[in-house]
Amino acid sequence: MDKSAPADLAPAAATDCRAPSTSSGPTVGVALGAGGARGLAHVHVVSALNELGISPVAIAGASIGAIIGAGMAAGMTGAEIGDYAVETVGKRGPIANRLWSLRPASMRDAFGGFRIGHFNLERILKAFLPDAIPAEFASLKIPLQVMVTDYYGQRSVVCEGGDLYQALAASAAIPALFMPVVMNDRVMIDGGILNPIPYEALKPLADIVIGVDVVGGPEGDGTHMPTRIESLFGSSQLMMQGQIALKLERSRPDILLRPAINSFGVMDFLKARQIIAATAATKDELKRALDARFTAILRG
């Protein structure tokens, strides 16, 4: 990638990872966006494709989108991903038990300290993600592209080989909350910072590209003074929405979904069941959009 290009406009470099289609019909690629707990809405996208019998030729994801994309690429269904999320991050008891299991000599060592911004996400993911997600990209059933941000390189980078958990941790390493991840001697942070919905990487690989935006934005009556944490996450949302707007001006996915997630916070994982219930309409919306796209393509 040309480092002289503006970081927010420069495309991420990626190699061809097209998988052979299992159908004679149009191929589908799925880009699952960043958004923290809001990204649990992605399970409906996975479920819609499951119910239609569509296996994507490639998946791309940023942050929570990369994590759910990994589950899908490993062969999990949308229902399995949703149920697993509700039973783990959606309940206080299981969260406490899994965090306790992380301790080596002490809980402090397990997280690299309890200071904000120093939580070790790679260790946390290994404790929380299902066994179905393999350690390496090569063991996935569907090619997966995980977006990360090179902090000092000021560019978006695509990970599609090697250590899967390390890539997922880097992609979801929200600044000021989680530790950055060092990959190939480079400091990497949240992939959603520069590329919240990485659909452009899939355009050469699939006939129909689906992009799912779960970034959302600050919600309120316009007079409520946000807390420091609300300001931190809200300003990040505004920045990412700016990135999305720039991307959409240049090129749009064939299908763009925006589930109703604004009433939920980035870290509202304990509301997993409510988030999934509130965004259930996304499944039928995608089915209708795919039907229209398939019909248009087949009619020529």
GROMACS .gro file of N, CA and C in nm, residues 1 6-14 62 146-151 153-159 188 190-196 198 200:
model
  102
    1MET      N    1   0.084  -0.120   0.000
    1MET     CA    2   0.000   0.000   0.000
    1MET      C    3   0.087   0.124   0.000
    6PRO      N    4  -0.349   0.939   0.200
    6PRO     CA    5  -0.412   0.966   0.330
    6PRO      C    6  -0.460   0.836   0.393
    7ALA      N    7  -0.434   0.819   0.522
    7ALA     CA    8  -0.466   0.692   0.588
    7ALA      C    9  -0.614   0.660   0.581
    8ASP      N   10  -0.698   0.764   0.586
    8ASP     CA   11  -0.842   0.736   0.590
    8ASP      C   12  -0.900   0.707   0.453
    9LEU      N   13  -0.822   0.731   0.349
    9LEU     CA   14  -0.872   0.705   0.215
    9LEU      C   15  -0.800   0.589   0.149
   10ALA      N   16  -0.688   0.546   0.204
   10ALA     CA   17  -0.608   0.443   0.140
   10ALA      C   18  -0.671   0.306   0.158
   11PRO      N   19  -0.686   0.228   0.048
   11PRO     CA   20  -0.742   0.095   0.060
   11PRO      C   21  -0.643  -0.001   0.122
   12ALA      N   22  -0.695  -0.102   0.194
   12ALA     CA   23  -0.608  -0.202   0.252
   12ALA      C   24  -0.566  -0.301   0.144
   13ALA      N   25  -0.441  -0.344   0.149
   13ALA     CA   26  -0.393  -0.442   0.053
   13ALA      C   27  -0.442  -0.579   0.093
   14ALA      N   28  -0.482  -0.659  -0.004
   14ALA     CA   29  -0.527  -0.795   0.026
   14ALA      C   30  -0.496  -0.884  -0.092
   62ALA      N   31  -1.446  -0.645   1.073
   62ALA     CA   32  -1.369  -0.555   1.157
   62ALA      C   33  -1.423  -0.564   1.298
  146VAL      N   34  -0.957  -1.031   0.808
  146VAL     CA   35  -0.974  -0.959   0.933
  146VAL      C   36  -0.903  -0.825   0.923
  147MET      N   37  -0.977  -0.718   0.945
  147MET     CA   38  -0.920  -0.584   0.933
  147MET      C   39  -0.857  -0.541   1.066
  148VAL      N   40  -0.735  -0.489   1.057
  148VAL     CA   41  -0.668  -0.429   1.172
  148VAL      C   42  -0.612  -0.294   1.128
  149THR      N   43  -0.576  -0.211   1.225
  149THR     CA   44  -0.520  -0.080   1.195
  149THR      C   45  -0.376  -0.074   1.244
  150ASP      N   46  -0.285  -0.044   1.152
  150ASP     CA   47  -0.143  -0.025   1.187
  150ASP      C   48  -0.132   0.115   1.248
  151TYR      N   49  -0.110   0.118   1.380
  151TYR     CA   50  -0.114   0.243   1.455
  151TYR      C   51  -0.010   0.343   1.404
  153GLY      N   52   0.183   0.302   1.126
  153GLY     CA   53   0.179   0.308   0.980
  153GLY      C   54   0.062   0.389   0.928
  154GLN      N   55  -0.036   0.417   1.015
  154GLN     CA   56  -0.154   0.497   0.980
  154GLN      C   57  -0.226   0.440   0.859
  155ARG      N   58  -0.247   0.309   0.862
  155ARG     CA   59  -0.312   0.245   0.748
  155ARG      C   60  -0.392   0.124   0.793
  156SER      N   61  -0.485   0.085   0.710
  156SER     CA   62  -0.565  -0.034   0.734
  156SER      C   63  -0.493  -0.154   0.672
  157VAL      N   64  -0.494  -0.266   0.744
  157VAL     CA   65  -0.423  -0.387   0.700
  157VAL      C   66  -0.518  -0.506   0.705
  158VAL      N   67  -0.508  -0.593   0.605
  158VAL     CA   68  -0.589  -0.714   0.600
  158VAL      C   69  -0.508  -0.832   0.650
  159CYS      N   70  -0.561  -0.905   0.749
  159CYS     CA   71  -0.499  -1.030   0.795
  159CYS      C   72  -0.581  -1.146   0.740
  188MET      N   73  -0.071  -0.292   1.635
  188MET     CA   74  -0.202  -0.293   1.570
  188MET      C   75  -0.313  -0.262   1.670
  190ASP      N   76  -0.770  -0.154   1.686
  190ASP     CA   77  -0.905  -0.177   1.632
  190ASP      C   78  -0.914  -0.153   1.481
  191GLY      N   79  -0.954  -0.258   1.408
  191GLY     CA   80  -0.968  -0.246   1.263
  191GLY      C   81  -1.078  -0.153   1.220
  192GLY      N   82  -1.176  -0.128   1.309
  192GLY     CA   83  -1.286  -0.039   1.273
  192GLY      C   84  -1.248   0.107   1.270
  193ILE      N   85  -1.132   0.142   1.325
  193ILE     CA   86  -1.091   0.282   1.327
  193ILE      C   87  -1.081   0.340   1.186
  194LEU      N   88  -1.017   0.266   1.096
  194LEU     CA   89  -1.000   0.314   0.959
  194LEU      C   90  -1.092   0.246   0.859
  195ASN      N   91  -1.145   0.129   0.894
  195ASN     CA   92  -1.231   0.058   0.798
  195ASN      C   93  -1.344  -0.013   0.872
  196PRO      N   94  -1.449   0.061   0.909
  196PRO     CA   95  -1.557   0.005   0.990
  196PRO      C   96  -1.638  -0.104   0.920
  198PRO      N   97  -1.555  -0.341   0.595
  198PRO     CA   98  -1.457  -0.369   0.488
  198PRO      C   99  -1.514  -0.440   0.366
  200GLU      N  100  -1.518  -0.332   0.050
  200GLU     CA  101  -1.447  -0.312  -0.077
  200GLU      C  102  -1.349  -0.425  -0.106
   0.00000   0.00000   0.00000
